[in-house]
Tab-separated table of C-alpha atoms in Angstrom:
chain	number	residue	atom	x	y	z
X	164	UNK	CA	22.273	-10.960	-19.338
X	165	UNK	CA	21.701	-13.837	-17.605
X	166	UNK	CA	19.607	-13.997	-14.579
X	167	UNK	CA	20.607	-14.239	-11.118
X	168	UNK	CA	19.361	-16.954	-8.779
X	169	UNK	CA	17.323	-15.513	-6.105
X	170	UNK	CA	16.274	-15.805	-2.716
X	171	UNK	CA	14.030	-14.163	-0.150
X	172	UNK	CA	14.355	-10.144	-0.451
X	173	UNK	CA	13.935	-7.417	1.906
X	174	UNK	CA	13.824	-3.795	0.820
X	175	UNK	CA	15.118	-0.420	2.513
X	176	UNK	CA	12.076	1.334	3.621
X	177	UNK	CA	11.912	4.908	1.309
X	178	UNK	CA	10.815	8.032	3.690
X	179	UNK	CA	8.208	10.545	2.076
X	180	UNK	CA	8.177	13.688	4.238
X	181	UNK	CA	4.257	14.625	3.140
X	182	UNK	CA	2.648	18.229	5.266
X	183	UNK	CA	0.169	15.634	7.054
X	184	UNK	CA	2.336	13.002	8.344
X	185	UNK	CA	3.888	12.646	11.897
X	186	UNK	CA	6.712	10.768	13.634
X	187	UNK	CA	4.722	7.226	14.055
X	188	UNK	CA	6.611	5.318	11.797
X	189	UNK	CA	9.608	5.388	13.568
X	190	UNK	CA	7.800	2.854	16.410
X	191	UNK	CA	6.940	0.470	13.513
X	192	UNK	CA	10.186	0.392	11.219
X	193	UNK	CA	13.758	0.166	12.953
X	194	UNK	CA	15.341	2.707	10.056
X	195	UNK	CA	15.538	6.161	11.754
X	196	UNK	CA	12.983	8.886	10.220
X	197	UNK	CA	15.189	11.416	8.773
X	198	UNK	CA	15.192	15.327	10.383
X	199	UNK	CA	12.358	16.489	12.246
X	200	UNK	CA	9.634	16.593	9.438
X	201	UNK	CA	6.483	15.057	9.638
X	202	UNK	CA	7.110	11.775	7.657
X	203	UNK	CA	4.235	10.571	5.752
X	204	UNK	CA	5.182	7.897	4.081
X	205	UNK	CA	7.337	4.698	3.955
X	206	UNK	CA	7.836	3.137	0.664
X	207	UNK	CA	8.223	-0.403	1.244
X	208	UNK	CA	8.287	-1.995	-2.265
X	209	UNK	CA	8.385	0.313	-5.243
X	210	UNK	CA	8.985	0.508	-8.487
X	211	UNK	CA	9.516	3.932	-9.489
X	212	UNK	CA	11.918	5.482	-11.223
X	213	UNK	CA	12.508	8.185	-9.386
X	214	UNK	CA	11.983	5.516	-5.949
X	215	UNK	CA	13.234	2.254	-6.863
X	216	UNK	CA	13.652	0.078	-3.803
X	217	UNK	CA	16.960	-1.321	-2.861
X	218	UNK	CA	17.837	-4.601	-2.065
X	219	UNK	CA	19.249	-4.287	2.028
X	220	UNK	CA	20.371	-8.558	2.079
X	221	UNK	CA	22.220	-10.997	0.399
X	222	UNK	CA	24.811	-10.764	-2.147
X	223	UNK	CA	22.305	-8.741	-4.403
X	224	UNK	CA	22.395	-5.852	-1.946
X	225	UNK	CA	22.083	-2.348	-3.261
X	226	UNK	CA	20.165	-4.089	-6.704
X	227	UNK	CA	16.640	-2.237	-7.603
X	228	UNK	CA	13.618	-3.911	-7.660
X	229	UNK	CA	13.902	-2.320	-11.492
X	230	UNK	CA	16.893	-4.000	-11.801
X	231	UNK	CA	15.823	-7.316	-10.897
X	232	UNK	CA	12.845	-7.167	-12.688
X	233	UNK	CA	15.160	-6.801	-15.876
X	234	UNK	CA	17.593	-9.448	-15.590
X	235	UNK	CA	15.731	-12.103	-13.662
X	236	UNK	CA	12.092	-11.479	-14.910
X	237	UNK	CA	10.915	-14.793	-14.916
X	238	UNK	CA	12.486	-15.867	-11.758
X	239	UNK	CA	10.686	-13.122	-10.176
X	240	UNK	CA	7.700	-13.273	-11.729
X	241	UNK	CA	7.045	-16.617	-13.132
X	242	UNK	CA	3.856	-17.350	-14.716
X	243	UNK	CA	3.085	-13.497	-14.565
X	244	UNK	CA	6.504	-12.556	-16.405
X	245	UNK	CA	4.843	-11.767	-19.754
X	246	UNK	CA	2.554	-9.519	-18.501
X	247	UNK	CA	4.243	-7.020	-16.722
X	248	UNK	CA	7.265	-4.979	-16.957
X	249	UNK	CA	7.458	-3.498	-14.073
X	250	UNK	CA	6.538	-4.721	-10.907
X	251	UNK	CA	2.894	-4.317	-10.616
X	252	UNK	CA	2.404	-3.044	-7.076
X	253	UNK	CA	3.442	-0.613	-4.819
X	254	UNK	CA	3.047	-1.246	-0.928
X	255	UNK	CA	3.480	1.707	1.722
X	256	UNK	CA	2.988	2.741	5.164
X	257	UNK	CA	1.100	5.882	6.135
X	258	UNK	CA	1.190	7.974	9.367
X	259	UNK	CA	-1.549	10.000	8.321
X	260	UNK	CA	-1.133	12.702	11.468
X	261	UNK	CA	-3.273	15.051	10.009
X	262	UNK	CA	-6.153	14.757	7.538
X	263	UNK	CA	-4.800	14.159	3.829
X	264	UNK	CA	-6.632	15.880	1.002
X	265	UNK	CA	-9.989	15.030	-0.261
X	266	UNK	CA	-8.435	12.865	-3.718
X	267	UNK	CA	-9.340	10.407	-5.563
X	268	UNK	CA	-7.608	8.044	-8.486
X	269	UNK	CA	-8.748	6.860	-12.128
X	270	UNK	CA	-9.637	3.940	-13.251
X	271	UNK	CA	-7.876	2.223	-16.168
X	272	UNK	CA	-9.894	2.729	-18.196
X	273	UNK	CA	-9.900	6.226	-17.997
X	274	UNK	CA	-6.939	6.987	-20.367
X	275	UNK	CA	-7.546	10.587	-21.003
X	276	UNK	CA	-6.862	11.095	-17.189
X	277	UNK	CA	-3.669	8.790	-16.895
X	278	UNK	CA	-0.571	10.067	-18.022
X	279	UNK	CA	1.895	7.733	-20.705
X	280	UNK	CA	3.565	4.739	-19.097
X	281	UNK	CA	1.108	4.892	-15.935
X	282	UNK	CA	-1.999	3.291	-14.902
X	283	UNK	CA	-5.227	4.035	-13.126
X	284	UNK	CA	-4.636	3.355	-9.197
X	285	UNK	CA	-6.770	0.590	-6.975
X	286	UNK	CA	-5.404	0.818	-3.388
X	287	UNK	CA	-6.140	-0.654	-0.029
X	288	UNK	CA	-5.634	0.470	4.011
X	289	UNK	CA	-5.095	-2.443	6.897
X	290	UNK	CA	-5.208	0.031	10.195
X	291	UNK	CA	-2.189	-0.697	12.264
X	292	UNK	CA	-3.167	2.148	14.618
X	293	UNK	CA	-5.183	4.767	15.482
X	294	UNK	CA	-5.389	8.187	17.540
X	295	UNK	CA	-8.114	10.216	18.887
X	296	UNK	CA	-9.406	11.540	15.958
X	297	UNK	CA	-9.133	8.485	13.608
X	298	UNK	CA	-11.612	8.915	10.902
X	299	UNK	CA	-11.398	7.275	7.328
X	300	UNK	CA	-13.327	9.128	4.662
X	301	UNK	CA	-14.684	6.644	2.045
X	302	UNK	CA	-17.184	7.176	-1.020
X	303	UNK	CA	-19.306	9.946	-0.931
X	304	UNK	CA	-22.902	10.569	1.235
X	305	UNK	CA	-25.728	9.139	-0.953
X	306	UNK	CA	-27.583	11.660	-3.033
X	307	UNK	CA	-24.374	13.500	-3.951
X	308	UNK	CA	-24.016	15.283	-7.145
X	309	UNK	CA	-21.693	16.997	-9.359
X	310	UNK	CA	-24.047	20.036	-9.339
X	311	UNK	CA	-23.932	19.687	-5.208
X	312	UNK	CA	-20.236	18.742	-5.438
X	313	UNK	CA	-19.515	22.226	-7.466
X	314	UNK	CA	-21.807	24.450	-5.333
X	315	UNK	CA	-19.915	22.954	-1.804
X	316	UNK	CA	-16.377	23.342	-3.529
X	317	UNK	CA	-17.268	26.738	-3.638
X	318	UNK	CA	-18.506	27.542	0.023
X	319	UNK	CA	-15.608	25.156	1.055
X	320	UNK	CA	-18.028	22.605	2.983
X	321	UNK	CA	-16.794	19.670	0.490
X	322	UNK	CA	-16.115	17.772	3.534
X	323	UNK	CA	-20.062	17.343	3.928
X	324	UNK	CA	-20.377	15.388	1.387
X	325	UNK	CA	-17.967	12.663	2.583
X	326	UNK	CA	-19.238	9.272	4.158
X	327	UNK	CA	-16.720	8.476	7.064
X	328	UNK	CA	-16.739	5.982	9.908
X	329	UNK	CA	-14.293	5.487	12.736
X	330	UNK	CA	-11.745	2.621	12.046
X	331	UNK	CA	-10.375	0.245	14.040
X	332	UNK	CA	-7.502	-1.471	14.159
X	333	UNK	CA	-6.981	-4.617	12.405
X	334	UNK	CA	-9.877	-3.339	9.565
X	335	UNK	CA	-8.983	-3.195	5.925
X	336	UNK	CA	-10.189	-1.237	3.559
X	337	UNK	CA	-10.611	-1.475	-0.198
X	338	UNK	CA	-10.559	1.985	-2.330
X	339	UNK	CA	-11.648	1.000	-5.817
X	340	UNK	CA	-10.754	3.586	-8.398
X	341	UNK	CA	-12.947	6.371	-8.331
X	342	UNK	CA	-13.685	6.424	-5.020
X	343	UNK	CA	-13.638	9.645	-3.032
X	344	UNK	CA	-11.701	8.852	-0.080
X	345	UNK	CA	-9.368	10.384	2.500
X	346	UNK	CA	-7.777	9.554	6.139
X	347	UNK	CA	-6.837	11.409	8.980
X	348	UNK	CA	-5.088	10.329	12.424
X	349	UNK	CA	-4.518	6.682	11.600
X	350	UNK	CA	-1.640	4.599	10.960
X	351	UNK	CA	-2.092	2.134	7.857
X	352	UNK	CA	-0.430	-0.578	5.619
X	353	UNK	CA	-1.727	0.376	2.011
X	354	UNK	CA	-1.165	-1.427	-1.003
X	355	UNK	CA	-1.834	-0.485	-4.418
X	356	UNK	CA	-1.338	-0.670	-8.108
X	357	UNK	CA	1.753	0.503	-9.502
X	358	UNK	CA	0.851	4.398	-9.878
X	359	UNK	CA	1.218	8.111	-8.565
X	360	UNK	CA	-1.852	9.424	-9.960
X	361	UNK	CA	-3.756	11.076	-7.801
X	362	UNK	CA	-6.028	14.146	-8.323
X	363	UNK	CA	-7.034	16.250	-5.335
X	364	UNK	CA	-10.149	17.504	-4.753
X	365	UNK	CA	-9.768	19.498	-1.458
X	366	UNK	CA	-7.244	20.641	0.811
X	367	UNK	CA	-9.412	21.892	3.497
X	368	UNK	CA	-7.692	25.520	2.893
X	369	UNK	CA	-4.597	24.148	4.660
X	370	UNK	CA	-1.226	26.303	3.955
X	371	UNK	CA	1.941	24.305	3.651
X	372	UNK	CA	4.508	25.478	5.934
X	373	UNK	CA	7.443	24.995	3.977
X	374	UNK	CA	6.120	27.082	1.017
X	375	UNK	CA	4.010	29.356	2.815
X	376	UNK	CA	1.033	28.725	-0.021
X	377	UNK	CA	-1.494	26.609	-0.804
X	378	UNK	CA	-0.894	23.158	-2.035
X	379	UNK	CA	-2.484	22.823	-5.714
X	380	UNK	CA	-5.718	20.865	-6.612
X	381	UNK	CA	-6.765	19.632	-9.574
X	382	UNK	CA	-10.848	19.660	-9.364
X	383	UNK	CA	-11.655	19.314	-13.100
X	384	UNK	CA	-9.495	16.102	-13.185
X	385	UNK	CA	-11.137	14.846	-9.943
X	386	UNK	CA	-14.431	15.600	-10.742
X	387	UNK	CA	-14.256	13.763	-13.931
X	388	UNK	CA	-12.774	10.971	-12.431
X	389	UNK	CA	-14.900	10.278	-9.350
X	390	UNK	CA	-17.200	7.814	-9.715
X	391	UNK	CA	-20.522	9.290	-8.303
X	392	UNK	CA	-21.710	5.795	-7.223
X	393	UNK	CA	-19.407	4.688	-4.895
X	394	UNK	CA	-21.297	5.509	-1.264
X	395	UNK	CA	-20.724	4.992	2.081
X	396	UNK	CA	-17.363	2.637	1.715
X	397	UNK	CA	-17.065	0.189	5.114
X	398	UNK	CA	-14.270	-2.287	6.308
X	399	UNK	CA	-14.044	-5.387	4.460
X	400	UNK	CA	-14.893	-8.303	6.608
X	401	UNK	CA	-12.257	-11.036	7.517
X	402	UNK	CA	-12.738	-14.078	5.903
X	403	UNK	CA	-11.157	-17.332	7.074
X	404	UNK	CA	-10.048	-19.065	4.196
X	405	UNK	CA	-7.499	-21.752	2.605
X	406	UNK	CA	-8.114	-20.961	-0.761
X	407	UNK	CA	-5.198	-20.393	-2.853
X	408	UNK	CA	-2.544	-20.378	0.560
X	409	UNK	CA	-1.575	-23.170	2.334
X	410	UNK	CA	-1.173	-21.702	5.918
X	411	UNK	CA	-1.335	-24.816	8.473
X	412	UNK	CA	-0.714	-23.879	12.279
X	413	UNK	CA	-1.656	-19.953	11.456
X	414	UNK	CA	-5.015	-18.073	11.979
X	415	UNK	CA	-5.286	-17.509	8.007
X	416	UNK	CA	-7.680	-14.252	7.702
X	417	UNK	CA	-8.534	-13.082	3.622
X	418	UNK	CA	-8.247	-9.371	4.316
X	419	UNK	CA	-8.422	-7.561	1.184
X	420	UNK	CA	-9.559	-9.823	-2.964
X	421	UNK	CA	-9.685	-7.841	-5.881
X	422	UNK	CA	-8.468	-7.989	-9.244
X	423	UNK	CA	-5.271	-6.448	-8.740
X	424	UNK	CA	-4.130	-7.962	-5.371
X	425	UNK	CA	-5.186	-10.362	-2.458
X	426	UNK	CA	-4.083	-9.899	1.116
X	427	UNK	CA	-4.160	-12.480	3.992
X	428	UNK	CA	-3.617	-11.835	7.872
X	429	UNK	CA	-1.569	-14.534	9.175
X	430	UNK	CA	-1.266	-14.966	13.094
X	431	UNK	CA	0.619	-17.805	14.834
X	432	UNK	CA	3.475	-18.667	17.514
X	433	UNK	CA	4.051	-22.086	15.375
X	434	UNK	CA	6.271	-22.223	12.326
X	435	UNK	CA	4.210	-22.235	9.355
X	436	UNK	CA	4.554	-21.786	5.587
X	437	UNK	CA	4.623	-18.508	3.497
X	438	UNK	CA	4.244	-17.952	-0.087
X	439	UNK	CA	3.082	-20.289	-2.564
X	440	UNK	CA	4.919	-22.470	-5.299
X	441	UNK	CA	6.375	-21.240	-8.494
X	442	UNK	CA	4.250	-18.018	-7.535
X	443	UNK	CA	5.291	-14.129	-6.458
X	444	UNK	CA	4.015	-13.492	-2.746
X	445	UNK	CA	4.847	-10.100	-0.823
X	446	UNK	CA	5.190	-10.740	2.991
X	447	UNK	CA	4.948	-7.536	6.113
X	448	UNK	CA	5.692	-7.903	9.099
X	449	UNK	CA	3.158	-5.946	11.492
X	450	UNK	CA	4.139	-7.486	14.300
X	451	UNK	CA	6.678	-9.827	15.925
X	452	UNK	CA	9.597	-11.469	14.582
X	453	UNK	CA	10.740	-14.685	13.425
X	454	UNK	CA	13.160	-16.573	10.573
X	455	UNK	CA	12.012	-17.526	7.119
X	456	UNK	CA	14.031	-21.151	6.198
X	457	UNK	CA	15.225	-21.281	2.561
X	458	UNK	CA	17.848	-23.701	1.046
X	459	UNK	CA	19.110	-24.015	4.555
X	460	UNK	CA	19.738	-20.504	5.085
X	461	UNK	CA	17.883	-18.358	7.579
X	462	UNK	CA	16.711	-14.985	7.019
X	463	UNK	CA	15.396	-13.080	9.917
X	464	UNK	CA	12.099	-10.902	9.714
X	465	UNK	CA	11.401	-8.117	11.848
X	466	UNK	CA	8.244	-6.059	12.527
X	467	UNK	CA	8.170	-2.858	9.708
X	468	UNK	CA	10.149	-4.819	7.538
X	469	UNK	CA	8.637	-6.693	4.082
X	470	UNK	CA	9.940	-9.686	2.405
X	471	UNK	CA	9.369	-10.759	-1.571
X	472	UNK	CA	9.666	-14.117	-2.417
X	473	UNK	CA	10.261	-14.656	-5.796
X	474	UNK	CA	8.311	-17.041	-8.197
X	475	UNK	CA	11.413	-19.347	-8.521
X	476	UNK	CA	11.594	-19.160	-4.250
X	477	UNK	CA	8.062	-20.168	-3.941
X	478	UNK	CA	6.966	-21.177	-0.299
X	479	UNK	CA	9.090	-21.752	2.741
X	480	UNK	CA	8.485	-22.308	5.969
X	481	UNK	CA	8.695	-19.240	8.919
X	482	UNK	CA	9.604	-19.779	11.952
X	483	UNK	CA	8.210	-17.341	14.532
X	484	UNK	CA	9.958	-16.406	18.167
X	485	UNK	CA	6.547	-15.484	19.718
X	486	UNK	CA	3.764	-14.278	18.708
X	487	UNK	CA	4.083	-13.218	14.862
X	488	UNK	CA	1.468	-11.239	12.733
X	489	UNK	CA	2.188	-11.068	8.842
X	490	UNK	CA	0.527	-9.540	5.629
X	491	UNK	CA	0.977	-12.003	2.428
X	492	UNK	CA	0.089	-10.008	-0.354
X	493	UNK	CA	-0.869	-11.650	-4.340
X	494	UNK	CA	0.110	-9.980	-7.279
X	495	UNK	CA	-3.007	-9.909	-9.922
X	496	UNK	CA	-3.678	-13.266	-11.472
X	497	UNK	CA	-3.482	-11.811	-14.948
């Protein structure tokens, strides 16, 4: 097949009802939350097969990301083409309402623990909000140990062993594989590697309404997955930085490096530019609005709503209407 010339791509936001999420999203993302159940999740970029995201502009609307990635892989991807086949990351927002489980994710290298045609799972948090009882569980307490792990499994005080601070908005967070970690009362941008794998740990004996049981854990996996020497996780520090983006006329903030995705804050009221040549950049919109200019076409960007600019778009220039406020995400460097 021969591939399709592309352009800048948004995505129809993917509602997860989850038993700990709330009705939040619906001030952040213009798509209505379906029913009245607590909405957890918005998939904003995903590769899944059973939640591809579809294309909701242009004349490729109602393509998959999947899709795309098959019949214009290099345009997408460019230099990063031959090393993935699907797209590597998968970017979400979270209304954690109530506490999630106690969980934590393999590494890669961990293949007994990862199941065929996945990976191990790297993620990160920006907070975009938080309530009254905002807490972000992180690595474990120093001194922590299987034995000790076991023994408060058992008198259900697991929670005890969890370091935790209080977040604040604007703070990211980096959750390296392995890390104990959990969230409760926030609202958060996360992005991660291209997995579901997640092992649970602890509930905290909650009963899921809709089944009327217990939701299942699975402690050996977690326990042999946790790495016992990630303690006491904190915020990543902003960094202002030029390095590998070209933001002139924006507040450029490095949020989030590691080896399977960078994130920038960008803030300005002047136009700027977005992306980077002959390279894959993810952009979200946290707050504002504005216009993204390519091949003298405008596409508007609103607040909830992420953009991909393909390797063969490269950078363009935005063109905020206020005050504008935008993630640029990195795929890994390979």
């Amino acid at each position: 097949m021969a591939p399709t010339a592309l352009y800048p791509l948004k995505f129809d936001p993917i509602y997860q009802y989850r038993i700990w999420g709330g009705r939040r999203l619906s001030d952040l993302l213009s798509k209505p939350l379906p029913t009245s159940d607590p909405i957890g999740e918005a998939w904003i970029l995903s590769d899944r097969d059973d939640h591809p995201s579809k294309v909701i502009n242009g004349r490729l609307q109602g393509k998959t990301i999947s899709q795309l990635i098959e019949k214009s892989h290099i345009e997408l991807l460019g230099p990063l083409a031959d090393k993935f086949k699907r797209f590597p990351l998968l970017l979400k927002f979270l209304d954690c309402q109530q506490v999630l489980s106690v969980q934590v994710h393999p590494a890669d290298r961990l293949k007994k623990y990862i199941p065929k045609s996945e990976n191990g799972k790297t993620e990160a948090w920006v907070v975009l909000q938080t309530g009254k009882d905002a807490l972000i569980y992180a690595g474990l307490k120093p001194g922590t140990t299987v034995e000790k792990m076991r023994t408060d499994l058992d008198a259900h005080t697991v929670g005890d062993d969890l370091a935790s601070f209080k977040p604040n908005i604007g703070e990211a967070v980096l959750i390296e594989a392995g890390t104990v970690h959990t969230l409760n009362d926030v609202l958060v941008f996360e992005v991660q590697e291209n997995s579901d794998v997640t092992y649970r740990l602890y509930d905290w004996d909650r009963i899921d309404e809709k089944t009327g049981k217990p939701r299942n854990l699975q402690v050996e996996e977690a326990i042999a997955c946790i790495d016992f020497g990630k303690i006491d996780i904190k915020p990543s520090p902003p960094i202002k930085i030029d390095e590998g983006i070209d933001k002139a006329h924006a507040l450029c903030e490095r949020l989030l490096k590691d080896e399977h995705f960078k994130v920038w804050r960008l803030t300005s009221e002047l136009p700027f530019m977005v992306g980077k040549l002959a390279t894959c950049r993810i952009l979200v919109n946290i707050e504002g609005q504005g216009e993204i200019e390519y091949k003298d076409e405008l596409y508007p960007f609103k607040k909830g709503e992420v953009m991909l600019l393909p390797a063969s778009v490269g950078s363009c220039p935005f063109v905020p209407k206020g005050k504008v406020v935008l993630l640029e995400v990195a795929l890994p460097e390979g």
